[in-house]
PDB file of C-alpha atoms in Angstrom:
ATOM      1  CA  UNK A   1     -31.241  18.467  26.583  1.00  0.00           C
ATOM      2  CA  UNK A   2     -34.447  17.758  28.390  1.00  0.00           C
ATOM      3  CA  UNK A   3     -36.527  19.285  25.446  1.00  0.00           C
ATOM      4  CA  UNK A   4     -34.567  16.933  23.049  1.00  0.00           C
ATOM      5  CA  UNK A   5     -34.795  13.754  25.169  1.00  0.00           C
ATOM      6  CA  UNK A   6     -38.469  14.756  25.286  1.00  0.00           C
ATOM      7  CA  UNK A   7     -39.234  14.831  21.701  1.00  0.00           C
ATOM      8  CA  UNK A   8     -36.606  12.341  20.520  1.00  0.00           C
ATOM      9  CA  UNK A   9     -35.756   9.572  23.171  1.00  0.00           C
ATOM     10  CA  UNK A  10     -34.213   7.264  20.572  1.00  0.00           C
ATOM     11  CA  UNK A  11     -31.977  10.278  18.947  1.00  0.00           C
ATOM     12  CA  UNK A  12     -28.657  10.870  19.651  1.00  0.00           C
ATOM     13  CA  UNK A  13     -27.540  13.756  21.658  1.00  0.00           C
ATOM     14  CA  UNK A  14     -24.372  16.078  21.425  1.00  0.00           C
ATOM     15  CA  UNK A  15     -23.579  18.807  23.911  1.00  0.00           C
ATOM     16  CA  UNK A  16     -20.408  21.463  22.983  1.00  0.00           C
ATOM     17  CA  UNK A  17     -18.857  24.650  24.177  1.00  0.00           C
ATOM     18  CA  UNK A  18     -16.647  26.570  21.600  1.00  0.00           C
ATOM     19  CA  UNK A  19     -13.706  28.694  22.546  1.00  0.00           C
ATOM     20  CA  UNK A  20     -15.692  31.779  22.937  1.00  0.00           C
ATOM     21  CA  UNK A  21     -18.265  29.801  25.639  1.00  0.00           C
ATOM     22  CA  UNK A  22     -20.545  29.254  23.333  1.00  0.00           C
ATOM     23  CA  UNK A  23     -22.652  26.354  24.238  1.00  0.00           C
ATOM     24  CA  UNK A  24     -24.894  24.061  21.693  1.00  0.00           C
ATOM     25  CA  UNK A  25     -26.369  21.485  22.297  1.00  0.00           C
ATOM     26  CA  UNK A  26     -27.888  18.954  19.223  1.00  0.00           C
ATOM     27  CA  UNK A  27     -29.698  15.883  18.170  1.00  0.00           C
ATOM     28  CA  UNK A  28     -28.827  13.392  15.124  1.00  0.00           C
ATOM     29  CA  UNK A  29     -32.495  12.430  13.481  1.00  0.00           C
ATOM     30  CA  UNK A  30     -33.769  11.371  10.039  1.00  0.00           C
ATOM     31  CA  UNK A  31     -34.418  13.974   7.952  1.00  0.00           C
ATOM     32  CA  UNK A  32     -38.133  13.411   8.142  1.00  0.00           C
ATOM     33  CA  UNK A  33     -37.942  14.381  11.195  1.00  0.00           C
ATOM     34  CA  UNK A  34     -35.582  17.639  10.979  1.00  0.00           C
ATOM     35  CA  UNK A  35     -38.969  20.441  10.440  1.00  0.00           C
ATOM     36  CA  UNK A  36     -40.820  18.844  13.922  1.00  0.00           C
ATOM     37  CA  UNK A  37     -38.153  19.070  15.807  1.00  0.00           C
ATOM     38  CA  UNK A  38     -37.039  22.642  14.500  1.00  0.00           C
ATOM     39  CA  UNK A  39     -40.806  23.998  14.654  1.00  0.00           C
ATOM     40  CA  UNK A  40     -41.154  22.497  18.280  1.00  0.00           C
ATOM     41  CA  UNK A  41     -37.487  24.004  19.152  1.00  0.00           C
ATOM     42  CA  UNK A  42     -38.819  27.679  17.832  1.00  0.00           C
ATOM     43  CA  UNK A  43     -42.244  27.316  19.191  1.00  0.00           C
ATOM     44  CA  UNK A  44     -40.557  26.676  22.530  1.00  0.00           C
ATOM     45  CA  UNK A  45     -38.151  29.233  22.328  1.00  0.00           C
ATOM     46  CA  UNK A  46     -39.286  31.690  24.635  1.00  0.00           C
ATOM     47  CA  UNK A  47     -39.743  29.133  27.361  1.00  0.00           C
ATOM     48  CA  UNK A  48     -36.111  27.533  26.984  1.00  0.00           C
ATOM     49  CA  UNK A  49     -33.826  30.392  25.357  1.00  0.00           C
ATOM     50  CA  UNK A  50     -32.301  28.657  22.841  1.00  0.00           C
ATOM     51  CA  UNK A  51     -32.766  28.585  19.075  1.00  0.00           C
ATOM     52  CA  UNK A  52     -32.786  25.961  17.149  1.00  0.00           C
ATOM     53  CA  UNK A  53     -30.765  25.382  14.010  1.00  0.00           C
ATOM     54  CA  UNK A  54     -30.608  22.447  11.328  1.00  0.00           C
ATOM     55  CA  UNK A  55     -27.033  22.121  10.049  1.00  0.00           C
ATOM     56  CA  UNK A  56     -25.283  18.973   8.629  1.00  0.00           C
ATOM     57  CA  UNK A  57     -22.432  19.053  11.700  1.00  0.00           C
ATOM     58  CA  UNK A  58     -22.388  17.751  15.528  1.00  0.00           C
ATOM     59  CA  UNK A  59     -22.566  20.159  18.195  1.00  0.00           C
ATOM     60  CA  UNK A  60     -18.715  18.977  18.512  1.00  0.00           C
ATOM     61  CA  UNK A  61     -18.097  19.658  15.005  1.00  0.00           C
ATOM     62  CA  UNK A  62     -19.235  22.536  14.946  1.00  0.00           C
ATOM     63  CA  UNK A  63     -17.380  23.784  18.120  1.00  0.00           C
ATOM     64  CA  UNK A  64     -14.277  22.317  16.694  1.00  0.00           C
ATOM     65  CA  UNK A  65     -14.951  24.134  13.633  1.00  0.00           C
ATOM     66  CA  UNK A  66     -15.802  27.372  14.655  1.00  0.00           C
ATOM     67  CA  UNK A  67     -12.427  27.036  16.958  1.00  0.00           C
ATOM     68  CA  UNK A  68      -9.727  26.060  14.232  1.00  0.00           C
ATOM     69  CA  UNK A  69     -11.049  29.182  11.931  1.00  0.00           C
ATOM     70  CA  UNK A  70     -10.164  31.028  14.713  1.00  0.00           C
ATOM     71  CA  UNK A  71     -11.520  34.047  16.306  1.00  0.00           C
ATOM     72  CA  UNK A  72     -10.102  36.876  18.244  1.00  0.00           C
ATOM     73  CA  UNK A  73     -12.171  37.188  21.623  1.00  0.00           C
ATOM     74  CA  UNK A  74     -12.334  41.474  22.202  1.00  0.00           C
ATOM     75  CA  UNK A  75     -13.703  41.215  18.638  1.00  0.00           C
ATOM     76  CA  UNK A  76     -16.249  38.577  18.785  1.00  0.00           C
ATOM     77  CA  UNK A  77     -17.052  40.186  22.692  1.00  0.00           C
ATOM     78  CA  UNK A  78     -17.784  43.581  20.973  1.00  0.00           C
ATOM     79  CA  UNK A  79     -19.766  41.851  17.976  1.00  0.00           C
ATOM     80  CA  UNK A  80     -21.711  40.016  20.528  1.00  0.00           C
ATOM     81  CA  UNK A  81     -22.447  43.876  22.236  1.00  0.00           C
ATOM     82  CA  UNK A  82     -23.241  45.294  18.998  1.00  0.00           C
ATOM     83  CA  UNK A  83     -25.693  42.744  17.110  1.00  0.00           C
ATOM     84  CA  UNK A  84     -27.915  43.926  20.112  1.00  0.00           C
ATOM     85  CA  UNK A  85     -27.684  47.434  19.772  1.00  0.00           C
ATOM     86  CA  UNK A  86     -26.937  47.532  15.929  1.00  0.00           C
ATOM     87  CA  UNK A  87     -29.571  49.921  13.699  1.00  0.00           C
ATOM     88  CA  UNK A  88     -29.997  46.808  11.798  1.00  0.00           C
ATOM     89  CA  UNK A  89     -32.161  48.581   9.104  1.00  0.00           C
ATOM     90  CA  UNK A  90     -29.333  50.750   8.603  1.00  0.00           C
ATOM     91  CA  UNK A  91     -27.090  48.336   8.215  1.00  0.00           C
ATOM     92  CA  UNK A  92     -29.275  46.329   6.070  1.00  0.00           C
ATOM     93  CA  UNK A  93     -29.212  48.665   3.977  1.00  0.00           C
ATOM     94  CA  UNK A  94     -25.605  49.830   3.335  1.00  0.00           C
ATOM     95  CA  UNK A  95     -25.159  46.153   2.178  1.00  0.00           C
ATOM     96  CA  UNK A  96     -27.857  46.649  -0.543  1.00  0.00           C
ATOM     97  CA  UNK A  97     -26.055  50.175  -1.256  1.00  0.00           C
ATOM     98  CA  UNK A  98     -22.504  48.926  -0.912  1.00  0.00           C
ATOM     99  CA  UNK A  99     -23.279  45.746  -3.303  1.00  0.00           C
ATOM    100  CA  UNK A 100     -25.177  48.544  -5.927  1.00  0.00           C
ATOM    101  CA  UNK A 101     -22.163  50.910  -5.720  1.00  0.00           C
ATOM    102  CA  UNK A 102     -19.585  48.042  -6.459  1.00  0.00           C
ATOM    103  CA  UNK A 103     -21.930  46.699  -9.428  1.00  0.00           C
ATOM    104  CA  UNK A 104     -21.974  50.285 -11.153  1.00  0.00           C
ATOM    105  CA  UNK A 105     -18.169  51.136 -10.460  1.00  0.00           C
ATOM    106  CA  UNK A 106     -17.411  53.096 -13.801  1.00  0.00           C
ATOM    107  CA  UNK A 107     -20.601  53.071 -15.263  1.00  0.00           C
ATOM    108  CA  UNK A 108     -21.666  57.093 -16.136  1.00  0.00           C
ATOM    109  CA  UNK A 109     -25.636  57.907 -14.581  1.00  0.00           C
ATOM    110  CA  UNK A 110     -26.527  57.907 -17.918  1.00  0.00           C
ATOM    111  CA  UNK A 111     -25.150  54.692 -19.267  1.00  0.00           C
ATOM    112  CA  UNK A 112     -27.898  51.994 -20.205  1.00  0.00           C
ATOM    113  CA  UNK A 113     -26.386  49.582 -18.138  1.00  0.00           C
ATOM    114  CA  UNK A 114     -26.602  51.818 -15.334  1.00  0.00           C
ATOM    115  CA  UNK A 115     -29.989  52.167 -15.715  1.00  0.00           C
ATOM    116  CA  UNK A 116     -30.204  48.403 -15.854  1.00  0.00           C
ATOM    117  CA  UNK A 117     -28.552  47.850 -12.483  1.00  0.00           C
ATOM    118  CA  UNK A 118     -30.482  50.991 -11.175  1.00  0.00           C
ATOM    119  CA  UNK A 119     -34.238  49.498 -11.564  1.00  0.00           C
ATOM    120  CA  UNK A 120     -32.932  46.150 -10.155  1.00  0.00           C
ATOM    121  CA  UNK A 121     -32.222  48.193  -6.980  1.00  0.00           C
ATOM    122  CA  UNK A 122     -35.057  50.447  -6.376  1.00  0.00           C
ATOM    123  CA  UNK A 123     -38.244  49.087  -5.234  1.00  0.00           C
ATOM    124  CA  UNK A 124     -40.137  51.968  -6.739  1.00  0.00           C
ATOM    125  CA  UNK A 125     -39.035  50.964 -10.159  1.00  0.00           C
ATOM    126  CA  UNK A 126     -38.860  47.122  -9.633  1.00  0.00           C
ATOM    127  CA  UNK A 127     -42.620  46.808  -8.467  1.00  0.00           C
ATOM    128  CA  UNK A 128     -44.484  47.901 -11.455  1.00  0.00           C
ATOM    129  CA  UNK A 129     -42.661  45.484 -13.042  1.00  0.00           C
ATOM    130  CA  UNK A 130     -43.717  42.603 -11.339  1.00  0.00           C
ATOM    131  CA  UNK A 131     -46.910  40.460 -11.021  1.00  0.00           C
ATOM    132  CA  UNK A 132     -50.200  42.005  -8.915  1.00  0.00           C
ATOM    133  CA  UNK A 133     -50.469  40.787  -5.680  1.00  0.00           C
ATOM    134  CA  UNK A 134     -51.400  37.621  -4.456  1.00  0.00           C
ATOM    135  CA  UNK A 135     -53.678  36.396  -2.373  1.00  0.00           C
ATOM    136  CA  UNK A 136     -51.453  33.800  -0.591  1.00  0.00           C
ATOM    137  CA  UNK A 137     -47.913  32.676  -0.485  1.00  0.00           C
ATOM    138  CA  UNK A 138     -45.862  30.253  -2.155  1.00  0.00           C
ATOM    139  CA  UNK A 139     -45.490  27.293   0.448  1.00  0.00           C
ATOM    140  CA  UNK A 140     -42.211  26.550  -1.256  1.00  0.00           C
ATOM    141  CA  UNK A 141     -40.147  23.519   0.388  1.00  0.00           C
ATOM    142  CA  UNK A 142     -36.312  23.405   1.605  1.00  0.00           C
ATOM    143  CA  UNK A 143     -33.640  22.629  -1.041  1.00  0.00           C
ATOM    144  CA  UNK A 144     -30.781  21.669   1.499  1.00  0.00           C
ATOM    145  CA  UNK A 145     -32.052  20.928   4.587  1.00  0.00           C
ATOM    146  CA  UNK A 146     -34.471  17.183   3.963  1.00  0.00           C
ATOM    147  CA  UNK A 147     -32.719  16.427   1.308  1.00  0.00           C
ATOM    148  CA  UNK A 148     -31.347  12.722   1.756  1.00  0.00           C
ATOM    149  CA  UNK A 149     -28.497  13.106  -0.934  1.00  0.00           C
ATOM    150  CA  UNK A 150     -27.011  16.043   0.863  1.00  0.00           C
ATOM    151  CA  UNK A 151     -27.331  14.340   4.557  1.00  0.00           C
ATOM    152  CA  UNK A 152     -25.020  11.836   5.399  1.00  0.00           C
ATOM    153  CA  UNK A 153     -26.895   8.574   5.960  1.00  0.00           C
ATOM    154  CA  UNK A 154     -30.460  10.604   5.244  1.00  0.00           C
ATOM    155  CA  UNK A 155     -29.799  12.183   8.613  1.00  0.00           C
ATOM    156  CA  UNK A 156     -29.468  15.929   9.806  1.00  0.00           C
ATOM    157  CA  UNK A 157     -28.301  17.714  13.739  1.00  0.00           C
ATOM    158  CA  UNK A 158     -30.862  19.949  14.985  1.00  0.00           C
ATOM    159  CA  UNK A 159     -28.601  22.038  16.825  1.00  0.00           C
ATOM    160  CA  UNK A 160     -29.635  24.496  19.713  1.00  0.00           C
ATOM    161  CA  UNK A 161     -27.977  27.911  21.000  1.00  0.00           C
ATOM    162  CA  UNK A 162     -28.634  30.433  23.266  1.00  0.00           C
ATOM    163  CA  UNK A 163     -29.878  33.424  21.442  1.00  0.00           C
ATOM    164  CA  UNK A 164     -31.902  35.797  21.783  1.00  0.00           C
ATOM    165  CA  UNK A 165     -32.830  34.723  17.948  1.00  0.00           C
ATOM    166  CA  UNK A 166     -32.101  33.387  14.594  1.00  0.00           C
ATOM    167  CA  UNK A 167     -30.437  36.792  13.676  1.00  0.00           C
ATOM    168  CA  UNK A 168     -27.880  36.267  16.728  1.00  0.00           C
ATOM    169  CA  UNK A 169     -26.193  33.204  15.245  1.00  0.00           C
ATOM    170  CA  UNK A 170     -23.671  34.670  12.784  1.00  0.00           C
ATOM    171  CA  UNK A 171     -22.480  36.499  15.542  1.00  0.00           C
ATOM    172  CA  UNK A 172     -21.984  33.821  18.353  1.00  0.00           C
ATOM    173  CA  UNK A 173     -20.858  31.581  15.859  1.00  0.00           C
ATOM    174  CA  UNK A 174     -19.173  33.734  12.707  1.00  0.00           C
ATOM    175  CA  UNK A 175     -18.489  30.886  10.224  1.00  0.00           C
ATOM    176  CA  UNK A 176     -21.654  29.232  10.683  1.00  0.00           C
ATOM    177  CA  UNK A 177     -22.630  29.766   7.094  1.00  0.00           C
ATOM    178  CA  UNK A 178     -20.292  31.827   4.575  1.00  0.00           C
ATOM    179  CA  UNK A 179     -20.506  34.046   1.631  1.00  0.00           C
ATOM    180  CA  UNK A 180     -17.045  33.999   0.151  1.00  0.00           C
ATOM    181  CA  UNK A 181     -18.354  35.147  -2.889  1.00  0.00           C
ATOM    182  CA  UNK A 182     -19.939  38.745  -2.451  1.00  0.00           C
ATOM    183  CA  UNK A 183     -18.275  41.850  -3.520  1.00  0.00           C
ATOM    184  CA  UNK A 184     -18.835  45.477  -1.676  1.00  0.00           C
ATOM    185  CA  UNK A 185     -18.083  48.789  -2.593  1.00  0.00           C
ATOM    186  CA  UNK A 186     -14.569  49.798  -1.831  1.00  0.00           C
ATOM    187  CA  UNK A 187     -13.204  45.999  -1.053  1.00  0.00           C
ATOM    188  CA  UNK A 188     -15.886  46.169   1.532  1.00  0.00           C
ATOM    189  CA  UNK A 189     -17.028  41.692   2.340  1.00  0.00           C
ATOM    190  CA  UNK A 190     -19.652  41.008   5.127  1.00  0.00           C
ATOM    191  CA  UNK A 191     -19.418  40.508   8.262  1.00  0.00           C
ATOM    192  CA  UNK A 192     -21.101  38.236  10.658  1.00  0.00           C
ATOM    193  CA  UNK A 193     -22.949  41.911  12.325  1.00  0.00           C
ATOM    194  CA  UNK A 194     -23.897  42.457   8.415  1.00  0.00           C
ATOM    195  CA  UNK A 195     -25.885  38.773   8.335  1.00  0.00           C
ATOM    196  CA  UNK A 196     -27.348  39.827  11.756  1.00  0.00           C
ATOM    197  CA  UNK A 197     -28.695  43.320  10.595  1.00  0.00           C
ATOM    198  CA  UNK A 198     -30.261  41.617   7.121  1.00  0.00           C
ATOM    199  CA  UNK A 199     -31.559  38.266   9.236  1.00  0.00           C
ATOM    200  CA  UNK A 200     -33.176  40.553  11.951  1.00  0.00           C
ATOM    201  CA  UNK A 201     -34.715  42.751   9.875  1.00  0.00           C
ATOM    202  CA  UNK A 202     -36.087  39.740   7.389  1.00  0.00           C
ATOM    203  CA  UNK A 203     -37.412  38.103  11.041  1.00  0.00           C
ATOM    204  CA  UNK A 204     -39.103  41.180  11.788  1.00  0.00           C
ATOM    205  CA  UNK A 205     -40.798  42.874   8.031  1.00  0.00           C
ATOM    206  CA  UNK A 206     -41.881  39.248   6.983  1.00  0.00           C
ATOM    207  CA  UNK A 207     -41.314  36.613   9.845  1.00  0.00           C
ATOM    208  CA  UNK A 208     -38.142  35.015   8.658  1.00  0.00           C
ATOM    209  CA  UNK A 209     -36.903  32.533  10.720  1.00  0.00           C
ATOM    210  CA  UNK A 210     -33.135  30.835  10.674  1.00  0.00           C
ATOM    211  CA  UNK A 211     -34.123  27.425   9.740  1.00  0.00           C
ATOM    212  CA  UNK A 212     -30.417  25.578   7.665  1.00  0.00           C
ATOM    213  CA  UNK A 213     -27.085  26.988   7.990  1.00  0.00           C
ATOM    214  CA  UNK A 214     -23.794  24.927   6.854  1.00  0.00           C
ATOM    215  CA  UNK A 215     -21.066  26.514   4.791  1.00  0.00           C
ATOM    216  CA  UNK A 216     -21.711  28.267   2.106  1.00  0.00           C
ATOM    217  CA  UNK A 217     -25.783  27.202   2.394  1.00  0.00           C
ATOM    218  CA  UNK A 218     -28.821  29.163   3.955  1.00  0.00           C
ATOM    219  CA  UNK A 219     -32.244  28.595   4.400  1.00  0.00           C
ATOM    220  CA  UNK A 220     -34.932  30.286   6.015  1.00  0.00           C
ATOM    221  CA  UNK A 221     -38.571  29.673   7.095  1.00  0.00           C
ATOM    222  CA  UNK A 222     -40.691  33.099   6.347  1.00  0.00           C
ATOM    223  CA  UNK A 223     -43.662  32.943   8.057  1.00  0.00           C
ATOM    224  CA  UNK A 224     -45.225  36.669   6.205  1.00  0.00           C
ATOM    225  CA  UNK A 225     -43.923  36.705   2.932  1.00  0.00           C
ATOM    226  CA  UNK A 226     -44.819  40.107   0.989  1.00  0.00           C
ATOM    227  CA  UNK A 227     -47.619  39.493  -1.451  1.00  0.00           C
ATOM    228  CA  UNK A 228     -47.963  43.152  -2.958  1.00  0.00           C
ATOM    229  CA  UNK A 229     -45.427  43.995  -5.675  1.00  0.00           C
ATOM    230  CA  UNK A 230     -43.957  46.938  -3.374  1.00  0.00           C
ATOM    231  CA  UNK A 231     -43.240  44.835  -0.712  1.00  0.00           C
ATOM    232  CA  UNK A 232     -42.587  42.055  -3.084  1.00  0.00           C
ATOM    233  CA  UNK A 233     -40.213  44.165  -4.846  1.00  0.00           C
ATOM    234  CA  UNK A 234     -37.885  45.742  -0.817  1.00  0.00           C
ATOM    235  CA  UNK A 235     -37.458  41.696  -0.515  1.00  0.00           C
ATOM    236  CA  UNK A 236     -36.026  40.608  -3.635  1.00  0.00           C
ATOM    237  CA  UNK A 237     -33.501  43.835  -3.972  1.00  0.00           C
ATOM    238  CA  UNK A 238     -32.246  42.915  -0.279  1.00  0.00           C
ATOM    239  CA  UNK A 239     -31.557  39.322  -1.258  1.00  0.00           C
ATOM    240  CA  UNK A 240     -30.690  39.812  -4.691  1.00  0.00           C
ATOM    241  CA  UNK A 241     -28.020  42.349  -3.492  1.00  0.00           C
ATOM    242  CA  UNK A 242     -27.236  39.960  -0.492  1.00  0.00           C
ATOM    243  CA  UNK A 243     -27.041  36.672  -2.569  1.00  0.00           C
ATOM    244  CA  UNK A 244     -26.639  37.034  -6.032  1.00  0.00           C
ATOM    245  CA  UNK A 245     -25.249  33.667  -6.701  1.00  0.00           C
ATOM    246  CA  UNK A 246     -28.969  32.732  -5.981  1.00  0.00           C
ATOM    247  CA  UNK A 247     -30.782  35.613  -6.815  1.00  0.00           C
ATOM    248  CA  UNK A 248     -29.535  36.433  -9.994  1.00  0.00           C
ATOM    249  CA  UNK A 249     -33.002  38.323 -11.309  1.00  0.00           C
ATOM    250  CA  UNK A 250     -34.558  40.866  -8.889  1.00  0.00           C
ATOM    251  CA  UNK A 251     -37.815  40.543 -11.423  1.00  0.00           C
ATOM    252  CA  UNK A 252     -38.427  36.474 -11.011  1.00  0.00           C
ATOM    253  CA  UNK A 253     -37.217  36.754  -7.333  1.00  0.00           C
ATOM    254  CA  UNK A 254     -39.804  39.705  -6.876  1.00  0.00           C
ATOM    255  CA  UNK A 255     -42.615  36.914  -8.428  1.00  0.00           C
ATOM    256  CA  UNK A 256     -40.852  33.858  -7.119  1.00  0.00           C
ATOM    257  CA  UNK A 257     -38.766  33.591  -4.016  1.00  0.00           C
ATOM    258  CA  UNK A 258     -39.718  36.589  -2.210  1.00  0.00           C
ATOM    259  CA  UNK A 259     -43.294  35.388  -1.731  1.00  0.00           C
ATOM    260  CA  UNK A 260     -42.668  32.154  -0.922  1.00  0.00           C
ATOM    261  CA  UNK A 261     -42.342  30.663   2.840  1.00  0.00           C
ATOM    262  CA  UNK A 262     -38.841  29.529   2.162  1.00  0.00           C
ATOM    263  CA  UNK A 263     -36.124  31.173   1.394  1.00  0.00           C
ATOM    264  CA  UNK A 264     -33.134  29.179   0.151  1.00  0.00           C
ATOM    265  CA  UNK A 265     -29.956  30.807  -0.346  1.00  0.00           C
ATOM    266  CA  UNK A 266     -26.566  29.508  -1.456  1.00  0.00           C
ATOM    267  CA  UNK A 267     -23.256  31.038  -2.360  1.00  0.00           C
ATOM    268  CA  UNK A 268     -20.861  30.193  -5.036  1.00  0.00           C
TER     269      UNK A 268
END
């Protein structure tokens, strides 16, 4: 609250605990205003301990939210546990496998559709089908978070919560953000410790950074965006496979999104 009243005296500020003792704490400003606030909030995170978020609902909102969906306590206490000692690579990864499998259900090795699904999937056959490499990123520029007719007045809440990072908030708050529509292998849906493997890994291959979360919208500031085709190419099959309402081409994702600085994701 200190940081907040710091950087915006004139703002109003929320404070909130959800059912599972989750505290947040959150500012109302102009939208202009939303990317100083979040890049001070991050910059200052190791000093304060909190991360900060830019969603479209009040810290009470949110709590209020987040308690009405419901959420049994063992569970969310063992979640909590877990998105800390989680092989997040590992986990990452049976998403991408999971989504593959359920794509291909009934399709022989040898089918051409098969084959289809199979290059958008493997980064050793993707990459030599996209562009050379670049020599810098694509600044790229959010699609939810500033935009005035998505805020309510042309205002956002820069929320803040304990965390030990960006990755953590799916976990300490599990309907932050949803994707409702995203199909596994074997009925398999994701969880909030799935998010946390994929957003900890992103954060630590190419500098992602939780910057918008509200319902079924997600955006996030990547700070080392792959400019090679091979690294290019791991990006686009991990959020094609984790967003395909969004990333509905692993090729133009492998030129487009994946090497740009934001990464704007939004499901159907």
């Amino acid at each position: 609250m200190r940081l907040l009243q710091e950087c915006c005296p004139e703002a109003e500020i929320a404070w909130a605990m959800t059912g599972t003792g989750v505290d947040i704490v959150g500012a109302r400003v102009p939208v202009e205003r939303v990317w100083d606030l979040w890049e001070i909030g991050r910059r200052r995170h190791g000093e304060t301990g909190w991360w900060p978020y830019v969603t479209s609902a009040s810290p009470g909102g949110e709590a209020v939210y987040q308690d009405k969906r419901g959420c049994d306590t063992a569970e969310w206490e063992r979640s909590v546990t877990e998105v800390v000692l989680q092989d997040h690579d590992a986990r990452a990864a049976s998403v991408v496998v999971s989504n593959f499998r359920w794509s291909t259900t009934g399709l022989p090795f040898d089918d051409e559709d098969f084959l289809g699904w199979r290059d958008e999937y493997d980064p050793d056959r993707l990459a030599p089908l996209l562009r050379p490499a670049v020599v810098g990123p694509m600044l790229g520029v959010p699609r939810w978070a500033t935009d005035r007719g998505e805020s309510r007045a042309g205002m956002r809440w820069v929320n803040f919560v304990a965390a030990r990072g960006g990755y953590e908030l799916p976990v300490l708050l599990p309907y932050l953000y949803a994707n409702p529509n995203w199909f596994g292998h074997g009925s398999r849906c994701l969880t909030p410790l799935d998010d946390a493997a994929l957003l900890r890994r992103w954060q630590e291959q190419w500098g992602a950074e939780l910057f918008f979360a509200t319902g079924p919208y997600l955006e996030l500031v990547v700070d080392r965006p792959p400019l090679d085709p091979q690294g290019a190419a791991q990006a686009a099959i991990e959020l094609f496979a984790y967003c395909g309402d969004t990333v509905q081409d692993a090729v133009s994702a492998g030129n487009g999104m994946a090497r740009s600085m934001m990464w704007s994701l939004w499901w159907d």
